[in-house]
Amino acid sequence: MKRFKRVSAVVLGLALLFSPLAPQTVAEAKVVWGNQELVKGQVFRVYSESSKFGGLYGVSKGTYAQKSSSIKYEKAPSDKIQALGVTVTKKSLASNISYPQVSGLINKPFEASYNRKFLNIAKEAQKEHNELKEQEKEDRKNGWAPGPYSRNMTYSVPYNQDNILSVAITNDAYAGGAHGNTWIDTYNYDLLKARQISLKDIINNNTKLNKVNNYIRNEMIARNKKGAQFWVNEFKSVNLKEDQFYYTSSGIAIIFGEYEYGPYSNGIHTFKIPSSVYK
């Protein structure tokens, strides 16, 4: 691409692939379109068009791509662009309550439903926080001196590619006592099918489940040797309906919370399972 003086033109709103015809030596993504691997940075949205200099496409502020025999211009399919990762924006109801909102999905009704879901989750967390603050006032009136009660919520996006989106919501609450509690809720979506993915969709037979269980059991034993305190004998199996998980670049990660298979001091543990274990 070359830089040229910005020219006024109409907005096209097309997503084009700009790729040199020379072969690539480094693969940065695993999204394939025909015999071409799409990589973030190759895909641009065309904002303007001009006939000057032999033909220009405006791809960002002050930056243009010129038509030439060394650059290939094609419209990438929407599902391939989405597979490179959708946009997740942080929103907040308060300083202690943040939640994700997504944009760029092909399925707009699903996008709207997704965003409502996480807004409602955040509203529920905020409601619980307000109720705890009211309870704190009552407890203080009754002569107790508790630490500040609270209910907090943050999130992370551990996976966002291949048309799969994983979101992990970290929650913590304190309502008196020796300590508060922290837990993680995960949400995994197939963006093309517009549906939530369950752990049972991935570990879908007993052979796979047994392999995953053995992998986790051996990992617990290894971590105990390094200072963890897993009650290995109490671990019988992953709970396909209740255990939290998210996608990783090499497979999935399964989360065991506080008091699961160990004392509170053991904390929250994540076990990353390579896909080779369950496929």
mmCIF file of C-alpha atoms in Angstrom:
data_model
loop_
_atom_site.group_PDB
_atom_site.id
_atom_site.type_symbol
_atom_site.label_atom_id
_atom_site.label_comp_id
_atom_site.label_asym_id
_atom_site.label_seq_id
_atom_site.Cartn_x
_atom_site.Cartn_y
_atom_site.Cartn_z
ATOM 1 C CA MET A 1 0.000 0.000 0.000
ATOM 2 C CA LYS A 2 1.064 3.586 -0.554
ATOM 3 C CA ARG A 3 0.152 6.819 1.159
ATOM 4 C CA PHE A 4 -1.537 9.536 -0.880
ATOM 5 C CA LYS A 5 -3.213 12.846 -0.164
ATOM 6 C CA ARG A 6 -6.703 12.080 1.103
ATOM 7 C CA VAL A 7 -9.445 12.512 -1.498
ATOM 8 C CA SER A 8 -13.193 12.840 -1.032
ATOM 9 C CA ALA A 9 -15.271 9.922 -2.254
ATOM 10 C CA VAL A 10 -18.305 7.812 -1.465
ATOM 11 C CA VAL A 11 -18.372 5.215 1.289
ATOM 12 C CA LEU A 12 -18.335 1.686 -0.073
ATOM 13 C CA GLY A 13 -18.558 -0.432 3.088
ATOM 14 C CA LEU A 14 -16.935 -3.470 1.452
ATOM 15 C CA ALA A 15 -14.439 -5.723 3.153
ATOM 16 C CA LEU A 16 -11.588 -6.515 0.737
ATOM 17 C CA LEU A 17 -8.566 -8.739 0.947
ATOM 18 C CA PHE A 18 -5.283 -7.038 0.004
ATOM 19 C CA SER A 19 -2.625 -9.715 -0.401
ATOM 20 C CA PRO A 20 0.629 -9.573 -2.370
ATOM 21 C CA LEU A 21 0.750 -12.244 -5.052
ATOM 22 C CA ALA A 22 4.135 -13.344 -3.699
ATOM 23 C CA PRO A 23 3.781 -16.357 -1.341
ATOM 24 C CA GLN A 24 3.675 -15.753 2.418
ATOM 25 C CA THR A 25 6.302 -17.336 4.645
ATOM 26 C CA VAL A 26 4.651 -16.744 8.054
ATOM 27 C CA ALA A 27 1.089 -17.808 8.887
ATOM 28 C CA GLU A 28 -0.538 -15.561 11.498
ATOM 29 C CA ALA A 29 -4.036 -17.045 11.541
ATOM 30 C CA LYS A 30 -5.860 -20.247 10.706
ATOM 31 C CA VAL A 31 -8.690 -18.820 8.654
ATOM 32 C CA VAL A 32 -8.452 -20.136 5.098
ATOM 33 C CA TRP A 33 -10.335 -18.706 2.118
ATOM 34 C CA GLY A 34 -9.783 -20.899 -0.922
ATOM 35 C CA ASN A 35 -6.017 -21.373 -1.036
ATOM 36 C CA GLN A 36 -5.383 -18.064 0.768
ATOM 37 C CA GLU A 37 -4.869 -17.791 4.521
ATOM 38 C CA LEU A 38 -6.505 -14.684 5.948
ATOM 39 C CA VAL A 39 -4.473 -12.778 8.499
ATOM 40 C CA LYS A 40 -5.527 -9.801 10.591
ATOM 41 C CA GLY A 41 -3.962 -6.792 8.919
ATOM 42 C CA GLN A 42 -4.703 -8.130 5.453
ATOM 43 C CA VAL A 43 -8.423 -7.473 5.689
ATOM 44 C CA PHE A 44 -9.482 -3.853 5.374
ATOM 45 C CA ARG A 45 -12.821 -2.114 5.095
ATOM 46 C CA VAL A 46 -13.003 0.240 2.121
ATOM 47 C CA TYR A 47 -14.304 3.649 3.151
ATOM 48 C CA SER A 48 -13.796 5.683 -0.034
ATOM 49 C CA GLU A 49 -12.988 5.390 -3.719
ATOM 50 C CA SER A 50 -11.211 7.679 -6.193
ATOM 51 C CA SER A 51 -10.201 7.511 -9.846
ATOM 52 C CA LYS A 52 -7.065 9.577 -9.197
ATOM 53 C CA PHE A 53 -3.614 8.063 -9.577
ATOM 54 C CA GLY A 54 -5.035 5.236 -11.625
ATOM 55 C CA GLY A 55 -7.590 4.228 -9.006
ATOM 56 C CA LEU A 56 -7.493 4.355 -5.208
ATOM 57 C CA TYR A 57 -9.325 2.713 -2.327
ATOM 58 C CA GLY A 58 -9.342 4.560 1.012
ATOM 59 C CA VAL A 59 -8.766 1.966 3.747
ATOM 60 C CA SER A 60 -8.092 4.207 6.753
ATOM 61 C CA LYS A 61 -7.474 7.846 7.622
ATOM 62 C CA GLY A 62 -4.996 9.194 5.091
ATOM 63 C CA THR A 63 -4.089 5.719 3.814
ATOM 64 C CA TYR A 64 -4.933 4.366 0.373
ATOM 65 C CA ALA A 65 -4.311 1.255 -1.691
ATOM 66 C CA GLN A 66 -3.627 1.759 -5.388
ATOM 67 C CA LYS A 67 -4.763 -0.636 -8.067
ATOM 68 C CA SER A 68 -1.831 -2.557 -9.490
ATOM 69 C CA SER A 69 -0.848 -5.963 -10.817
ATOM 70 C CA SER A 70 1.021 -6.748 -7.588
ATOM 71 C CA ILE A 71 -2.049 -6.464 -5.317
ATOM 72 C CA LYS A 72 -5.098 -8.671 -5.461
ATOM 73 C CA TYR A 73 -8.475 -7.154 -4.585
ATOM 74 C CA GLU A 74 -11.274 -9.507 -3.573
ATOM 75 C CA LYS A 75 -14.316 -9.376 -1.374
ATOM 76 C CA ALA A 76 -13.825 -11.746 1.581
ATOM 77 C CA PRO A 77 -16.897 -13.723 2.739
ATOM 78 C CA SER A 78 -18.486 -12.389 5.902
ATOM 79 C CA ASP A 79 -18.015 -15.643 7.791
ATOM 80 C CA LYS A 80 -14.271 -15.584 7.059
ATOM 81 C CA ILE A 81 -13.943 -12.020 8.300
ATOM 82 C CA GLN A 82 -15.937 -12.891 11.426
ATOM 83 C CA ALA A 83 -13.652 -15.898 11.998
ATOM 84 C CA LEU A 84 -10.715 -13.530 12.486
ATOM 85 C CA GLY A 85 -12.418 -12.256 15.639
ATOM 86 C CA VAL A 86 -15.385 -10.038 16.435
ATOM 87 C CA THR A 87 -15.226 -6.783 18.375
ATOM 88 C CA VAL A 88 -15.893 -7.013 22.121
ATOM 89 C CA THR A 89 -16.323 -3.688 23.907
ATOM 90 C CA LYS A 90 -16.176 -3.096 27.652
ATOM 91 C CA LYS A 91 -19.255 -1.508 29.204
ATOM 92 C CA SER A 92 -19.820 -0.613 32.849
ATOM 93 C CA LEU A 93 -22.821 -0.065 35.109
ATOM 94 C CA ALA A 94 -20.521 1.078 37.917
ATOM 95 C CA SER A 95 -16.821 1.023 38.724
ATOM 96 C CA ASN A 96 -17.218 -2.501 40.115
ATOM 97 C CA ILE A 97 -19.555 -3.898 37.440
ATOM 98 C CA SER A 98 -18.263 -4.324 33.885
ATOM 99 C CA TYR A 99 -19.643 -6.512 31.112
ATOM 100 C CA PRO A 100 -18.989 -7.263 27.412
ATOM 101 C CA GLN A 101 -20.916 -6.077 24.395
ATOM 102 C CA VAL A 102 -20.160 -7.523 20.981
ATOM 103 C CA SER A 103 -20.373 -6.070 17.470
ATOM 104 C CA GLY A 104 -19.555 -7.310 13.992
ATOM 105 C CA LEU A 105 -21.618 -10.508 14.086
ATOM 106 C CA ILE A 106 -23.208 -11.653 10.854
ATOM 107 C CA ASN A 107 -26.393 -12.650 12.662
ATOM 108 C CA LYS A 108 -27.729 -9.338 13.977
ATOM 109 C CA PRO A 109 -30.669 -10.772 15.982
ATOM 110 C CA PHE A 110 -28.201 -13.090 17.725
ATOM 111 C CA GLU A 111 -25.867 -10.151 18.361
ATOM 112 C CA ALA A 112 -28.709 -8.211 19.976
ATOM 113 C CA SER A 113 -29.713 -11.234 22.083
ATOM 114 C CA TYR A 114 -26.110 -11.778 23.179
ATOM 115 C CA ASN A 115 -25.752 -8.165 24.263
ATOM 116 C CA ARG A 116 -29.038 -8.187 26.178
ATOM 117 C CA LYS A 117 -27.959 -11.335 27.995
ATOM 118 C CA PHE A 118 -24.750 -9.817 29.351
ATOM 119 C CA LEU A 119 -26.405 -6.511 30.167
ATOM 120 C CA ASN A 120 -28.976 -8.421 32.223
ATOM 121 C CA ILE A 121 -26.238 -10.403 33.980
ATOM 122 C CA ALA A 122 -24.567 -7.119 34.894
ATOM 123 C CA LYS A 123 -27.847 -5.626 36.117
ATOM 124 C CA GLU A 124 -28.412 -8.627 38.366
ATOM 125 C CA ALA A 125 -24.902 -8.255 39.811
ATOM 126 C CA GLN A 126 -25.544 -4.568 40.439
ATOM 127 C CA LYS A 127 -28.843 -5.383 42.153
ATOM 128 C CA GLU A 128 -27.074 -7.878 44.424
ATOM 129 C CA HIS A 129 -24.412 -5.285 45.235
ATOM 130 C CA ASN A 130 -27.052 -2.716 46.215
ATOM 131 C CA GLU A 131 -28.827 -5.270 48.395
ATOM 132 C CA LEU A 132 -25.562 -6.098 50.153
ATOM 133 C CA LYS A 133 -24.910 -2.423 50.862
ATOM 134 C CA GLU A 134 -28.367 -2.127 52.433
ATOM 135 C CA GLN A 135 -27.684 -5.220 54.520
ATOM 136 C CA GLU A 136 -24.398 -3.690 55.622
ATOM 137 C CA LYS A 137 -26.244 -0.608 56.913
ATOM 138 C CA GLU A 138 -28.636 -2.792 58.906
ATOM 139 C CA ASP A 139 -25.798 -4.853 60.363
ATOM 140 C CA ARG A 140 -23.988 -1.725 61.496
ATOM 141 C CA LYS A 141 -27.149 -0.420 63.154
ATOM 142 C CA ASN A 142 -27.324 -3.679 65.081
ATOM 143 C CA GLY A 143 -23.872 -3.132 66.488
ATOM 144 C CA TRP A 144 -21.879 -5.278 64.130
ATOM 145 C CA ALA A 145 -18.744 -3.893 62.515
ATOM 146 C CA PRO A 146 -18.411 -5.839 59.258
ATOM 147 C CA GLY A 147 -15.999 -4.960 56.513
ATOM 148 C CA PRO A 148 -17.587 -3.338 53.450
ATOM 149 C CA TYR A 149 -20.018 -5.665 51.746
ATOM 150 C CA SER A 150 -19.741 -5.829 47.974
ATOM 151 C CA ARG A 151 -20.600 -7.714 44.806
ATOM 152 C CA ASN A 152 -18.218 -7.223 41.888
ATOM 153 C CA MET A 153 -18.138 -8.394 38.307
ATOM 154 C CA THR A 154 -15.471 -8.253 35.593
ATOM 155 C CA TYR A 155 -14.886 -10.240 32.421
ATOM 156 C CA SER A 156 -12.211 -11.501 30.046
ATOM 157 C CA VAL A 157 -12.265 -12.896 26.509
ATOM 158 C CA PRO A 158 -9.967 -15.941 26.430
ATOM 159 C CA TYR A 159 -10.905 -16.962 22.881
ATOM 160 C CA ASN A 160 -12.193 -14.993 19.907
ATOM 161 C CA GLN A 161 -11.476 -16.637 16.559
ATOM 162 C CA ASP A 162 -12.593 -19.408 14.205
ATOM 163 C CA ASN A 163 -16.172 -18.172 14.740
ATOM 164 C CA ILE A 164 -15.955 -19.264 18.375
ATOM 165 C CA LEU A 165 -16.255 -16.727 21.201
ATOM 166 C CA SER A 166 -15.498 -17.522 24.842
ATOM 167 C CA VAL A 167 -16.243 -15.069 27.642
ATOM 168 C CA ALA A 168 -15.299 -15.616 31.289
ATOM 169 C CA ILE A 169 -17.163 -13.620 33.936
ATOM 170 C CA THR A 170 -15.285 -13.296 37.236
ATOM 171 C CA ASN A 171 -17.578 -12.642 40.198
ATOM 172 C CA ASP A 172 -16.744 -11.951 43.817
ATOM 173 C CA ALA A 173 -18.874 -11.120 46.818
ATOM 174 C CA TYR A 174 -18.353 -10.371 50.491
ATOM 175 C CA ALA A 175 -21.181 -10.411 53.018
ATOM 176 C CA GLY A 176 -19.292 -10.810 56.273
ATOM 177 C CA GLY A 177 -17.420 -13.736 57.687
ATOM 178 C CA ALA A 178 -13.819 -14.807 57.383
ATOM 179 C CA HIS A 179 -13.557 -14.142 53.663
ATOM 180 C CA GLY A 180 -15.492 -13.452 50.528
ATOM 181 C CA ASN A 181 -16.146 -15.819 47.652
ATOM 182 C CA THR A 182 -14.964 -15.704 44.060
ATOM 183 C CA TRP A 183 -16.343 -17.740 41.174
ATOM 184 C CA ILE A 184 -16.108 -17.783 37.396
ATOM 185 C CA ASP A 185 -18.976 -18.277 34.955
ATOM 186 C CA THR A 186 -18.091 -19.014 31.336
ATOM 187 C CA TYR A 187 -20.066 -18.594 28.119
ATOM 188 C CA ASN A 188 -18.991 -20.199 24.845
ATOM 189 C CA TYR A 189 -20.665 -19.542 21.518
ATOM 190 C CA ASP A 190 -20.623 -20.893 17.990
ATOM 191 C CA LEU A 191 -21.141 -17.617 16.139
ATOM 192 C CA LEU A 192 -22.085 -19.211 12.827
ATOM 193 C CA LYS A 193 -24.765 -21.448 14.345
ATOM 194 C CA ALA A 194 -25.785 -18.677 16.787
ATOM 195 C CA ARG A 195 -25.888 -21.009 19.760
ATOM 196 C CA GLN A 196 -24.178 -21.552 23.089
ATOM 197 C CA ILE A 197 -21.751 -24.482 23.313
ATOM 198 C CA SER A 198 -21.850 -26.843 26.274
ATOM 199 C CA LEU A 199 -19.033 -28.998 27.620
ATOM 200 C CA LYS A 200 -21.101 -32.018 26.611
ATOM 201 C CA ASP A 201 -20.910 -30.867 22.982
ATOM 202 C CA ILE A 202 -17.137 -31.259 23.134
ATOM 203 C CA ILE A 203 -16.680 -34.240 25.445
ATOM 204 C CA ASN A 204 -19.486 -36.203 23.838
ATOM 205 C CA ASN A 205 -18.773 -39.813 24.779
ATOM 206 C CA ASN A 206 -17.413 -41.846 27.680
ATOM 207 C CA THR A 207 -14.099 -42.589 25.983
ATOM 208 C CA LYS A 208 -13.329 -38.893 25.679
ATOM 209 C CA LEU A 209 -14.563 -38.245 29.210
ATOM 210 C CA ASN A 210 -12.322 -40.937 30.672
ATOM 211 C CA LYS A 211 -9.304 -39.530 28.849
ATOM 212 C CA VAL A 212 -10.025 -36.023 30.140
ATOM 213 C CA ASN A 213 -10.551 -37.307 33.686
ATOM 214 C CA ASN A 214 -7.238 -39.173 33.637
ATOM 215 C CA TYR A 215 -5.464 -36.107 32.285
ATOM 216 C CA ILE A 216 -6.861 -33.887 35.056
ATOM 217 C CA ARG A 217 -6.185 -36.468 37.772
ATOM 218 C CA ASN A 218 -2.535 -36.742 36.724
ATOM 219 C CA GLU A 219 -2.265 -32.950 36.593
ATOM 220 C CA MET A 220 -3.667 -32.673 40.130
ATOM 221 C CA ILE A 221 -1.027 -35.116 41.367
ATOM 222 C CA ALA A 222 1.694 -33.103 39.608
ATOM 223 C CA ARG A 223 0.452 -29.835 41.109
ATOM 224 C CA ASN A 224 0.283 -31.337 44.583
ATOM 225 C CA LYS A 225 3.986 -32.082 44.301
ATOM 226 C CA LYS A 226 4.501 -28.353 43.741
ATOM 227 C CA GLY A 227 2.450 -27.252 46.762
ATOM 228 C CA ALA A 228 -1.206 -27.494 45.726
ATOM 229 C CA GLN A 229 -3.645 -29.334 47.977
ATOM 230 C CA PHE A 230 -5.996 -31.228 45.715
ATOM 231 C CA TRP A 231 -8.020 -34.031 47.271
ATOM 232 C CA VAL A 232 -7.307 -36.289 44.323
ATOM 233 C CA ASN A 233 -9.344 -39.219 45.650
ATOM 234 C CA GLU A 234 -12.462 -37.041 45.703
ATOM 235 C CA PHE A 235 -12.181 -36.242 42.011
ATOM 236 C CA LYS A 236 -14.262 -38.799 40.125
ATOM 237 C CA SER A 237 -15.177 -37.010 36.929
ATOM 238 C CA VAL A 238 -15.699 -33.712 35.170
ATOM 239 C CA ASN A 239 -19.313 -32.581 35.499
ATOM 240 C CA LEU A 240 -20.391 -32.001 31.906
ATOM 241 C CA LYS A 241 -23.461 -30.002 32.953
ATOM 242 C CA GLU A 242 -22.007 -27.761 35.642
ATOM 243 C CA ASP A 243 -18.238 -27.373 35.272
ATOM 244 C CA GLN A 244 -17.114 -24.127 33.669
ATOM 245 C CA PHE A 245 -14.825 -24.106 30.624
ATOM 246 C CA TYR A 246 -13.527 -21.939 27.796
ATOM 247 C CA TYR A 247 -11.700 -22.457 24.518
ATOM 248 C CA THR A 248 -7.940 -22.036 24.143
ATOM 249 C CA SER A 249 -5.648 -22.005 21.108
ATOM 250 C CA SER A 250 -4.788 -25.665 21.760
ATOM 251 C CA GLY A 251 -8.046 -27.070 23.161
ATOM 252 C CA ILE A 252 -10.187 -26.160 26.155
ATOM 253 C CA ALA A 253 -9.662 -25.114 29.771
ATOM 254 C CA ILE A 254 -11.803 -26.536 32.590
ATOM 255 C CA ILE A 255 -12.199 -24.533 35.801
ATOM 256 C CA PHE A 256 -12.531 -25.886 39.334
ATOM 257 C CA GLY A 257 -13.635 -23.294 41.862
ATOM 258 C CA GLU A 258 -13.004 -22.632 45.527
ATOM 259 C CA TYR A 259 -13.604 -25.690 47.739
ATOM 260 C CA GLU A 260 -13.774 -27.992 44.702
ATOM 261 C CA TYR A 261 -11.473 -30.939 45.370
ATOM 262 C CA GLY A 262 -9.433 -28.942 47.870
ATOM 263 C CA PRO A 263 -9.515 -26.375 50.695
ATOM 264 C CA TYR A 264 -10.354 -22.697 50.218
ATOM 265 C CA SER A 265 -6.620 -21.928 50.250
ATOM 266 C CA ASN A 266 -6.281 -23.964 47.072
ATOM 267 C CA GLY A 267 -8.145 -21.214 45.245
ATOM 268 C CA ILE A 268 -9.521 -21.438 41.706
ATOM 269 C CA HIS A 269 -7.627 -23.761 39.385
ATOM 270 C CA THR A 270 -7.745 -24.017 35.591
ATOM 271 C CA PHE A 271 -6.792 -27.198 33.750
ATOM 272 C CA LYS A 272 -5.897 -26.678 30.102
ATOM 273 C CA ILE A 273 -6.764 -29.796 28.126
ATOM 274 C CA PRO A 274 -5.131 -30.211 24.685
ATOM 275 C CA SER A 275 -7.596 -31.167 21.983
ATOM 276 C CA SER A 276 -5.491 -34.268 21.319
ATOM 277 C CA VAL A 277 -6.777 -35.670 24.629
ATOM 278 C CA TYR A 278 -10.459 -35.639 23.658
ATOM 279 C CA LYS A 279 -10.445 -35.929 19.879
#
